[in-house]
């Protein structure tokens, strides 16, 4: 996101040869015709630069970034034709606008070069804060986070409006997050939220505080009560906002945080609030899938079944085959808990096909594991053996605990198969699994997750509540 773009206001005295009335050295009487022509045309260029800058500024505000880039490029070229160096401030301003536009349109390296060129030797106030902020954005986009942080700090030193301070602090929080320092990230995000709230921007305040809660969770240094207070304050701010755009993502993230705290009723409530705010069918499918997983955790399998079915249909309608496969797996689990093992098997087969289509190796072995459990429940012990072998063959890059679990299931299925074939005494065998089988584990409740155990603020954050049942299985974000 661009920082505030500096408007270039060019007045006629900028090009006046003697703007303050001080004596000047006489110039040579004979000027080249090219210099005379440049001086004659400069007032026209000033007018064009003003118009192009206004056009670029309006295009940026309307989201027409490439149109803005073209306008700022033309303004910069005209400013480069200024006679001598008397209009250096104009050129610096045009370089700043063009550099900021390059950063916004995905060319931070070129943008940074221009933004650094635009830095005045001595400057104060908001305009210089904007310049520092955009330099920071360029370094941020290039992955040079220490430099980005240094320039965000500089911007903070020049900003007075609280909303500008909040923007810089939020960006600093994002940098510290990326550097693996969640405690510092949480601090700056909370500071950003306070600045936004004082500037009467409740939506921005809510988003910053929701991100801070995720960092508090990740740091593992804060109790459940403290994290819940931050989450509830974020929710309160969101409900105060008249602007509902982007709040769907916030409510979805809040739901993920409540899940990590194993507060599933609050998670389901947050996901329900996110649902009508989804900007498109893909995001709606994401929230529906999360709702289904929350209801799985609550043991409300009928409700979970409905949510997962809708999620699978929506993901399929927009061609999200990877996500559709994961929805089929979650649907299959809910069906297995309702005792419909044939339907569970069918949906695990759908999940397997989707995972194969999407190249999702993890989805494949999870589907095979679920198929093995379903086959065992249906008394198809030879098929269960085959499915568990396939799962084991595809999980070689997973942690040892995953492979060990599958080996144990395979051995258990082998003993059961031999027992049914009369080749071994049944009293020496481990019975078929009694706990509900799901991809990646044995029990939907799992062990209680500790605060901060799972990663936060990543595009596909692991579903943190089922460390055994859904190892590293994503609970998606949008």
Short mmCIF file of C-alpha atoms in Angstrom, two decimals:
data_model
loop_
_atom_site.label_atom_id
_atom_site.label_comp_id
_atom_site.label_asym_id
_atom_site.label_seq_id
_atom_site.Cartn_x
_atom_site.Cartn_y
_atom_site.Cartn_z
CA UNK A 1 0.00 0.00 0.00
CA UNK A 2 1.28 3.42 -0.92
CA UNK A 3 2.05 6.01 1.64
CA UNK A 4 0.45 9.39 1.10
CA UNK A 5 1.55 10.69 -2.29
CA UNK A 6 3.04 14.16 -2.31
CA UNK A 7 1.02 16.59 -4.41
CA UNK A 8 3.19 18.82 -6.53
CA UNK A 9 1.89 22.37 -6.50
CA UNK A 10 3.96 24.48 -8.85
CA UNK A 11 3.49 28.23 -8.71
CA UNK A 12 4.76 30.74 -11.20
CA UNK A 13 7.49 32.04 -8.89
CA UNK A 14 9.22 28.68 -9.08
CA UNK A 15 10.49 29.48 -12.53
CA UNK A 16 10.97 33.20 -11.99
CA UNK A 17 14.60 34.14 -12.52
CA UNK A 18 14.52 36.43 -9.48
CA UNK A 19 11.77 35.23 -7.09
CA UNK A 20 12.99 37.09 -3.98
CA UNK A 21 14.21 40.30 -5.60
CA UNK A 22 17.89 39.71 -4.77
CA UNK A 23 20.49 40.84 -7.29
CA UNK A 24 21.79 38.25 -9.66
CA UNK A 25 24.88 38.12 -11.79
CA UNK A 26 24.23 39.27 -15.34
CA UNK A 27 23.86 36.43 -17.76
CA UNK A 28 25.62 36.29 -21.09
CA UNK A 29 23.77 38.31 -23.66
CA UNK A 30 24.00 35.64 -26.25
CA UNK A 31 22.16 32.46 -25.30
CA UNK A 32 21.95 29.50 -27.58
CA UNK A 33 18.67 29.14 -29.39
CA UNK A 34 18.10 25.79 -27.63
CA UNK A 35 18.39 27.39 -24.17
CA UNK A 36 16.12 30.23 -25.21
CA UNK A 37 13.55 27.74 -26.45
CA UNK A 38 13.78 25.72 -23.21
CA UNK A 39 13.19 28.86 -21.15
CA UNK A 40 10.30 29.91 -23.34
CA UNK A 41 8.58 26.55 -23.03
CA UNK A 42 9.15 26.03 -19.31
CA UNK A 43 5.95 27.82 -18.13
CA UNK A 44 3.97 25.48 -20.40
CA UNK A 45 5.82 22.52 -18.92
CA UNK A 46 4.94 23.71 -15.42
CA UNK A 47 1.26 23.73 -16.32
CA UNK A 48 1.51 20.25 -17.83
CA UNK A 49 3.34 18.91 -14.77
CA UNK A 50 0.59 20.24 -12.52
CA UNK A 51 -2.09 18.60 -14.66
CA UNK A 52 -0.25 15.28 -14.95
CA UNK A 53 0.39 15.19 -11.19
CA UNK A 54 -3.28 15.81 -10.43
CA UNK A 55 -4.25 13.12 -12.94
CA UNK A 56 -1.80 10.63 -11.43
CA UNK A 57 -2.98 11.40 -7.93
CA UNK A 58 -6.62 10.88 -8.92
CA UNK A 59 -5.79 7.61 -10.71
CA UNK A 60 -4.02 6.31 -7.57
CA UNK A 61 -7.00 7.14 -5.37
CA UNK A 62 -9.25 5.31 -7.85
CA UNK A 63 -6.98 2.25 -7.88
CA UNK A 64 -5.84 2.76 -11.48
CA UNK A 65 -2.19 2.27 -10.64
CA UNK A 66 -0.78 1.81 -14.13
CA UNK A 67 -2.58 4.89 -15.37
CA UNK A 68 -1.07 6.80 -12.45
CA UNK A 69 2.38 5.45 -13.32
CA UNK A 70 2.07 6.75 -16.88
CA UNK A 71 1.05 10.22 -15.66
CA UNK A 72 3.90 10.42 -13.19
CA UNK A 73 6.39 9.21 -15.82
CA UNK A 74 5.36 12.03 -18.17
CA UNK A 75 5.53 14.59 -15.36
CA UNK A 76 9.02 13.41 -14.40
CA UNK A 77 10.26 13.65 -17.99
CA UNK A 78 8.96 17.20 -18.27
CA UNK A 79 10.50 18.16 -14.92
CA UNK A 80 13.83 16.79 -16.15
CA UNK A 81 13.82 19.49 -18.83
CA UNK A 82 13.84 22.34 -16.31
CA UNK A 83 16.36 25.10 -17.21
CA UNK A 84 19.51 24.84 -15.07
CA UNK A 85 18.85 23.72 -11.49
CA UNK A 86 16.41 26.35 -10.29
CA UNK A 87 13.51 23.87 -10.34
CA UNK A 88 15.23 21.05 -8.46
CA UNK A 89 12.37 20.88 -5.88
CA UNK A 90 9.94 20.22 -8.74
CA UNK A 91 12.12 17.42 -10.07
CA UNK A 92 12.47 15.94 -6.57
CA UNK A 93 8.70 15.97 -6.09
CA UNK A 94 8.13 14.31 -9.46
CA UNK A 95 10.80 11.71 -8.69
CA UNK A 96 9.05 10.98 -5.39
CA UNK A 97 5.66 10.49 -7.05
CA UNK A 98 7.10 8.29 -9.79
CA UNK A 99 9.12 6.23 -7.31
CA UNK A 100 6.07 5.66 -5.11
CA UNK A 101 4.07 4.58 -8.16
CA UNK A 102 6.79 2.10 -9.17
CA UNK A 103 6.67 0.56 -5.69
CA UNK A 104 2.89 0.28 -5.89
CA UNK A 105 2.98 -1.40 -9.32
CA UNK A 106 5.55 -4.02 -8.30
CA UNK A 107 8.91 -2.52 -9.25
CA UNK A 108 10.42 -1.60 -5.85
CA UNK A 109 14.03 -1.53 -7.08
CA UNK A 110 13.38 1.19 -9.63
CA UNK A 111 11.07 2.94 -7.19
CA UNK A 112 13.74 2.98 -4.47
CA UNK A 113 16.30 4.60 -6.77
CA UNK A 114 13.90 7.45 -7.52
CA UNK A 115 12.71 7.83 -3.93
CA UNK A 116 16.26 8.17 -2.64
CA UNK A 117 16.96 10.72 -5.35
CA UNK A 118 13.95 12.69 -4.14
CA UNK A 119 15.21 13.06 -0.56
CA UNK A 120 15.97 16.69 0.28
CA UNK A 121 19.04 17.52 2.35
CA UNK A 122 16.97 19.15 5.12
CA UNK A 123 13.26 18.55 5.48
CA UNK A 124 10.68 18.34 8.20
CA UNK A 125 6.98 17.67 8.52
CA UNK A 126 4.49 15.29 7.04
CA UNK A 127 5.74 15.52 3.45
CA UNK A 128 9.17 14.29 4.49
CA UNK A 129 7.46 11.62 6.60
CA UNK A 130 5.69 10.44 3.46
CA UNK A 131 9.01 10.32 1.61
CA UNK A 132 10.59 8.22 4.36
CA UNK A 133 7.54 5.97 4.51
CA UNK A 134 7.69 5.19 0.79
CA UNK A 135 11.42 4.50 0.94
CA UNK A 136 10.61 2.07 3.77
CA UNK A 137 7.93 0.43 1.64
CA UNK A 138 10.44 -0.09 -1.16
CA UNK A 139 13.00 -1.71 1.17
CA UNK A 140 10.17 -3.78 2.68
CA UNK A 141 9.13 -5.06 -0.76
CA UNK A 142 12.76 -5.89 -1.56
CA UNK A 143 13.03 -7.94 1.64
CA UNK A 144 15.60 -5.64 3.32
CA UNK A 145 13.70 -5.54 6.61
CA UNK A 146 16.35 -3.83 8.80
CA UNK A 147 16.54 -0.93 6.33
CA UNK A 148 12.75 -0.85 6.09
CA UNK A 149 12.49 -0.59 9.87
CA UNK A 150 15.04 2.24 9.96
CA UNK A 151 13.06 4.26 7.42
CA UNK A 152 9.72 3.56 9.13
CA UNK A 153 11.33 4.94 12.32
CA UNK A 154 12.34 8.06 10.39
CA UNK A 155 8.80 8.46 9.06
CA UNK A 156 7.43 8.22 12.60
CA UNK A 157 9.70 11.09 13.63
CA UNK A 158 8.10 13.38 11.07
CA UNK A 159 4.46 12.32 11.40
CA UNK A 160 2.02 14.21 13.59
CA UNK A 161 -1.41 12.92 12.45
CA UNK A 162 -2.14 9.79 14.46
CA UNK A 163 -3.42 7.88 11.43
CA UNK A 164 -0.03 8.33 9.72
CA UNK A 165 1.72 7.15 12.86
CA UNK A 166 -0.54 4.12 13.00
CA UNK A 167 0.28 3.22 9.41
CA UNK A 168 4.03 3.35 10.06
CA UNK A 169 3.71 1.38 13.32
CA UNK A 170 1.59 -1.29 11.64
CA UNK A 171 4.25 -1.72 8.97
CA UNK A 172 6.93 -2.00 11.62
CA UNK A 173 4.88 -4.71 13.28
CA UNK A 174 4.78 -6.59 9.98
CA UNK A 175 8.57 -6.31 9.65
CA UNK A 176 9.19 -7.68 13.14
CA UNK A 177 6.76 -10.51 12.38
CA UNK A 178 8.72 -11.42 9.27
CA UNK A 179 11.96 -11.27 11.29
CA UNK A 180 10.54 -13.83 13.73
CA UNK A 181 10.15 -11.39 16.64
CA UNK A 182 6.45 -11.71 17.55
CA UNK A 183 6.79 -9.87 20.87
CA UNK A 184 8.09 -6.70 19.20
CA UNK A 185 5.56 -7.14 16.40
CA UNK A 186 2.72 -7.31 18.93
CA UNK A 187 4.00 -4.14 20.64
CA UNK A 188 4.02 -2.05 17.46
CA UNK A 189 0.70 -3.45 16.25
CA UNK A 190 -0.91 -2.52 19.56
CA UNK A 191 0.62 0.96 19.32
CA UNK A 192 -0.77 1.21 15.79
CA UNK A 193 -4.20 0.19 16.99
CA UNK A 194 -4.15 2.89 19.70
CA UNK A 195 -3.12 5.54 17.16
CA UNK A 196 -5.87 4.49 14.74
CA UNK A 197 -8.46 4.44 17.52
CA UNK A 198 -7.51 7.97 18.64
CA UNK A 199 -7.72 9.08 15.00
CA UNK A 200 -11.28 7.64 14.94
CA UNK A 201 -10.47 4.89 12.45
CA UNK A 202 -12.00 1.86 14.21
CA UNK A 203 -11.65 -0.52 11.27
CA UNK A 204 -7.89 0.03 10.97
CA UNK A 205 -7.61 -0.17 14.77
CA UNK A 206 -9.47 -3.49 14.81
CA UNK A 207 -7.31 -4.99 12.06
CA UNK A 208 -4.08 -3.96 13.79
CA UNK A 209 -5.25 -5.34 17.14
CA UNK A 210 -6.38 -8.61 15.57
CA UNK A 211 -2.90 -9.02 14.06
CA UNK A 212 -1.38 -8.20 17.46
CA UNK A 213 -3.41 -11.00 19.07
CA UNK A 214 -1.94 -13.46 16.58
CA UNK A 215 1.57 -12.31 17.51
CA UNK A 216 0.82 -12.65 21.22
CA UNK A 217 -0.27 -16.22 20.57
CA UNK A 218 2.84 -16.97 18.56
CA UNK A 219 5.19 -15.56 21.19
CA UNK A 220 3.90 -18.05 23.79
CA UNK A 221 4.60 -15.54 26.56
CA UNK A 222 1.03 -14.47 27.30
CA UNK A 223 -1.80 -16.15 29.14
CA UNK A 224 -5.14 -17.06 27.64
CA UNK A 225 -6.92 -14.28 29.51
CA UNK A 226 -4.66 -11.56 28.12
CA UNK A 227 -4.99 -12.82 24.55
CA UNK A 228 -8.77 -13.10 24.85
CA UNK A 229 -8.97 -9.49 26.10
CA UNK A 230 -7.07 -8.33 23.00
CA UNK A 231 -9.30 -10.40 20.73
CA UNK A 232 -12.47 -9.05 22.33
CA UNK A 233 -11.22 -5.45 22.04
CA UNK A 234 -10.46 -6.06 18.36
CA UNK A 235 -13.97 -7.41 17.91
CA UNK A 236 -15.50 -4.42 19.73
CA UNK A 237 -13.63 -1.99 17.48
CA UNK A 238 -14.74 -3.89 14.38
CA UNK A 239 -18.36 -3.68 15.43
CA UNK A 240 -18.01 0.11 15.84
CA UNK A 241 -16.84 0.52 12.26
CA UNK A 242 -19.28 1.75 9.64
CA UNK A 243 -16.92 0.40 6.97
CA UNK A 244 -17.33 -3.34 6.70
CA UNK A 245 -14.80 -3.91 3.92
CA UNK A 246 -11.90 -6.17 4.99
CA UNK A 247 -13.64 -7.07 8.23
CA UNK A 248 -14.50 -10.51 6.88
CA UNK A 249 -10.80 -11.32 6.96
CA UNK A 250 -10.53 -9.93 10.48
CA UNK A 251 -13.39 -12.05 11.83
CA UNK A 252 -11.93 -15.13 10.11
CA UNK A 253 -8.56 -14.45 11.76
CA UNK A 254 -10.23 -13.93 15.12
CA UNK A 255 -11.91 -17.29 14.70
CA UNK A 256 -8.54 -18.91 14.02
CA UNK A 257 -7.12 -17.37 17.19
CA UNK A 258 -10.08 -18.58 19.26
CA UNK A 259 -9.54 -22.05 17.82
CA UNK A 260 -5.92 -21.97 18.87
CA UNK A 261 -7.13 -21.17 22.37
CA UNK A 262 -9.67 -24.01 22.07
CA UNK A 263 -12.54 -21.55 22.56
CA UNK A 264 -14.62 -23.18 19.85
CA UNK A 265 -17.99 -21.52 20.59
CA UNK A 266 -16.33 -18.10 20.22
CA UNK A 267 -14.54 -19.32 17.10
CA UNK A 268 -17.79 -20.44 15.50
CA UNK A 269 -19.38 -17.09 16.37
CA UNK A 270 -16.50 -15.17 14.76
CA UNK A 271 -16.64 -17.31 11.61
CA UNK A 272 -20.39 -16.68 11.37
CA UNK A 273 -19.72 -12.94 11.55
CA UNK A 274 -17.18 -13.30 8.74
CA UNK A 275 -19.55 -15.17 6.45
CA UNK A 276 -21.75 -12.30 5.16
CA UNK A 277 -18.66 -10.07 4.74
CA UNK A 278 -16.83 -12.36 2.31
CA UNK A 279 -15.92 -10.55 -0.91
CA UNK A 280 -16.26 -13.61 -3.13
CA UNK A 281 -17.13 -17.32 -3.32
CA UNK A 282 -13.55 -18.45 -2.65
CA UNK A 283 -13.40 -16.51 0.60
CA UNK A 284 -16.89 -17.69 1.54
CA UNK A 285 -15.79 -21.30 1.02
CA UNK A 286 -12.79 -20.68 3.28
CA UNK A 287 -15.00 -19.43 6.11
CA UNK A 288 -17.47 -22.28 5.63
CA UNK A 289 -14.66 -24.80 5.90
CA UNK A 290 -13.41 -23.14 9.08
CA UNK A 291 -16.95 -23.19 10.47
CA UNK A 292 -17.13 -26.89 9.70
CA UNK A 293 -13.86 -27.58 11.48
CA UNK A 294 -14.98 -25.59 14.54
CA UNK A 295 -18.20 -27.64 14.67
CA UNK A 296 -16.18 -30.84 14.28
CA UNK A 297 -14.26 -29.77 17.38
CA UNK A 298 -17.53 -29.05 19.20
CA UNK A 299 -18.89 -32.49 18.26
CA UNK A 300 -21.68 -30.89 16.20
CA UNK A 301 -21.12 -33.22 13.28
CA UNK A 302 -24.43 -32.64 11.50
CA UNK A 303 -23.76 -28.90 11.33
CA UNK A 304 -20.14 -29.61 10.35
CA UNK A 305 -21.31 -31.87 7.53
CA UNK A 306 -23.46 -29.09 6.07
CA UNK A 307 -20.71 -26.50 6.23
CA UNK A 308 -18.10 -28.79 4.68
CA UNK A 309 -20.43 -29.81 1.87
CA UNK A 310 -21.14 -26.18 1.00
CA UNK A 311 -17.42 -25.37 1.20
CA UNK A 312 -16.51 -28.22 -1.15
CA UNK A 313 -19.17 -27.11 -3.66
CA UNK A 314 -18.02 -23.47 -3.57
CA UNK A 315 -14.32 -24.30 -3.84
CA UNK A 316 -15.14 -26.45 -6.84
CA UNK A 317 -17.21 -23.70 -8.48
CA UNK A 318 -14.20 -21.36 -8.56
CA UNK A 319 -11.65 -24.02 -9.53
CA UNK A 320 -9.92 -24.23 -6.14
CA UNK A 321 -9.14 -27.91 -6.42
CA UNK A 322 -6.55 -28.00 -3.60
CA UNK A 323 -8.97 -26.42 -1.14
CA UNK A 324 -11.83 -28.58 -2.39
CA UNK A 325 -9.83 -31.70 -1.62
CA UNK A 326 -9.24 -30.57 1.95
CA UNK A 327 -12.96 -29.83 2.32
CA UNK A 328 -13.80 -33.34 1.14
CA UNK A 329 -11.45 -34.77 3.79
CA UNK A 330 -13.08 -32.71 6.53
CA UNK A 331 -16.53 -33.71 5.28
CA UNK A 332 -15.49 -37.36 5.32
CA UNK A 333 -14.40 -37.05 8.94
CA UNK A 334 -17.75 -35.56 9.97
CA UNK A 335 -19.57 -38.36 8.15
CA UNK A 336 -17.45 -40.98 9.88
CA UNK A 337 -18.43 -39.52 13.26
CA UNK A 338 -22.07 -39.80 12.24
CA UNK A 339 -21.50 -43.49 11.51
CA UNK A 340 -21.90 -43.20 7.73
CA UNK A 341 -18.65 -44.93 6.81
CA UNK A 342 -19.61 -45.61 3.19
CA UNK A 343 -20.24 -41.91 2.59
CA UNK A 344 -17.00 -41.16 4.43
CA UNK A 345 -15.11 -43.55 2.14
CA UNK A 346 -16.66 -41.92 -0.96
CA UNK A 347 -15.63 -38.45 0.17
CA UNK A 348 -12.11 -39.58 0.99
CA UNK A 349 -11.97 -40.87 -2.60
CA UNK A 350 -13.11 -37.44 -3.81
CA UNK A 351 -10.42 -35.88 -1.60
CA UNK A 352 -7.78 -38.20 -3.06
CA UNK A 353 -8.73 -37.34 -6.64
CA UNK A 354 -8.67 -33.61 -5.89
CA UNK A 355 -5.28 -33.90 -4.17
CA UNK A 356 -3.88 -35.78 -7.17
CA UNK A 357 -5.28 -33.17 -9.56
CA UNK A 358 -3.75 -30.34 -7.49
CA UNK A 359 -0.41 -32.07 -6.85
CA UNK A 360 -1.11 -31.96 -3.12
CA UNK A 361 1.12 -34.75 -1.74
CA UNK A 362 0.07 -34.16 1.86
CA UNK A 363 -3.58 -34.24 0.87
CA UNK A 364 -2.95 -37.54 -0.89
CA UNK A 365 -1.45 -39.38 2.07
CA UNK A 366 -4.07 -37.93 4.41
CA UNK A 367 -6.82 -39.16 2.10
CA UNK A 368 -5.21 -42.61 1.92
CA UNK A 369 -5.02 -42.69 5.71
CA UNK A 370 -8.70 -41.78 5.95
CA UNK A 371 -9.54 -44.44 3.36
CA UNK A 372 -7.67 -46.99 5.45
CA UNK A 373 -9.71 -46.07 8.53
CA UNK A 374 -12.98 -46.19 6.57
CA UNK A 375 -12.11 -49.58 5.06
CA UNK A 376 -11.30 -50.95 8.51
CA UNK A 377 -14.67 -49.74 9.80
CA UNK A 378 -16.39 -51.44 6.87
CA UNK A 379 -14.56 -54.72 7.54
CA UNK A 380 -12.49 -54.42 4.35
CA UNK A 381 -9.21 -55.22 6.08
CA UNK A 382 -7.20 -56.07 2.97
CA UNK A 383 -8.11 -52.72 1.43
CA UNK A 384 -7.24 -51.00 4.69
CA UNK A 385 -3.77 -52.54 4.48
CA UNK A 386 -3.33 -51.31 0.92
CA UNK A 387 -4.46 -47.77 1.78
CA UNK A 388 -2.16 -47.51 4.79
CA UNK A 389 0.78 -48.69 2.68
CA UNK A 390 0.00 -45.99 0.10
CA UNK A 391 -0.20 -43.37 2.85
CA UNK A 392 3.15 -44.48 4.28
CA UNK A 393 4.81 -44.38 0.86
CA UNK A 394 3.72 -40.76 0.32
CA UNK A 395 4.62 -39.28 3.70
CA UNK A 396 8.38 -39.76 3.63
CA UNK A 397 9.04 -36.02 3.99
CA UNK A 398 6.80 -35.70 7.04
CA UNK A 399 8.06 -35.71 10.64
CA UNK A 400 9.01 -39.03 12.22
CA UNK A 401 5.90 -38.93 14.40
CA UNK A 402 3.66 -39.10 11.32
CA UNK A 403 5.50 -42.07 9.85
CA UNK A 404 5.58 -43.85 13.20
CA UNK A 405 1.83 -43.39 13.57
CA UNK A 406 1.19 -44.82 10.12
CA UNK A 407 3.51 -47.74 10.77
CA UNK A 408 1.55 -48.49 13.95
CA UNK A 409 -1.75 -48.35 12.05
CA UNK A 410 -0.36 -50.56 9.31
CA UNK A 411 0.82 -53.12 11.86
CA UNK A 412 -2.54 -53.00 13.63
CA UNK A 413 -4.39 -53.50 10.33
CA UNK A 414 -2.08 -56.41 9.48
CA UNK A 415 -2.82 -58.16 12.77
CA UNK A 416 -6.55 -57.62 12.34
CA UNK A 417 -6.42 -58.95 8.78
CA UNK A 418 -4.53 -62.06 9.92
CA UNK A 419 -6.98 -62.57 12.76
CA UNK A 420 -9.94 -62.47 10.40
CA UNK A 421 -8.14 -64.92 8.13
CA UNK A 422 -7.68 -67.32 11.08
CA UNK A 423 -3.89 -67.21 10.87
CA UNK A 424 -3.32 -65.81 14.35
CA UNK A 425 -5.09 -66.09 17.70
CA UNK A 426 -7.36 -63.10 18.22
CA UNK A 427 -6.49 -62.67 21.90
CA UNK A 428 -2.92 -61.75 20.92
CA UNK A 429 -4.01 -59.03 18.51
CA UNK A 430 -4.67 -55.35 18.90
CA UNK A 431 -8.26 -54.75 17.90
CA UNK A 432 -9.25 -52.49 15.05
CA UNK A 433 -8.91 -48.83 16.00
CA UNK A 434 -11.69 -47.73 18.30
CA UNK A 435 -10.92 -44.06 18.17
CA UNK A 436 -12.28 -42.11 15.20
CA UNK A 437 -9.80 -42.16 12.36
CA UNK A 438 -9.06 -39.01 10.41
CA UNK A 439 -6.35 -37.98 8.01
CA UNK A 440 -3.19 -37.54 9.97
CA UNK A 441 -4.30 -38.84 13.33
CA UNK A 442 -6.65 -40.67 15.56
CA UNK A 443 -8.76 -38.31 17.62
CA UNK A 444 -10.37 -34.97 16.81
CA UNK A 445 -9.84 -33.67 20.31
CA UNK A 446 -6.12 -34.31 20.39
CA UNK A 447 -4.01 -32.92 23.20
CA UNK A 448 -4.84 -29.43 24.45
CA UNK A 449 -2.93 -26.89 22.38
CA UNK A 450 -0.81 -24.46 24.37
CA UNK A 451 -1.04 -20.75 23.74
CA UNK A 452 1.32 -19.75 20.98
CA UNK A 453 2.05 -23.29 19.88
CA UNK A 454 1.11 -22.76 16.24
CA UNK A 455 2.37 -20.12 13.81
CA UNK A 456 0.29 -17.00 13.32
CA UNK A 457 -0.16 -14.39 10.61
CA UNK A 458 0.83 -16.60 7.68
CA UNK A 459 -1.19 -17.03 4.49
CA UNK A 460 -2.05 -20.66 5.34
CA UNK A 461 -1.86 -21.02 9.10
CA UNK A 462 -2.00 -24.61 10.36
CA UNK A 463 -5.22 -25.66 12.05
CA UNK A 464 -3.80 -25.45 15.53
CA UNK A 465 -6.28 -27.46 17.55
CA UNK A 466 -5.70 -30.92 16.18
CA UNK A 467 -1.95 -31.46 16.43
CA UNK A 468 -2.43 -35.18 15.89
CA UNK A 469 -5.64 -35.32 13.91
CA UNK A 470 -4.72 -32.71 11.32
CA UNK A 471 -0.95 -32.28 11.38
CA UNK A 472 -0.06 -29.10 9.53
CA UNK A 473 -3.41 -29.22 7.78
CA UNK A 474 -4.27 -25.66 6.82
CA UNK A 475 -7.15 -23.72 8.25
CA UNK A 476 -7.21 -21.20 5.46
CA UNK A 477 -7.17 -17.46 5.49
CA UNK A 478 -8.10 -14.96 2.88
#
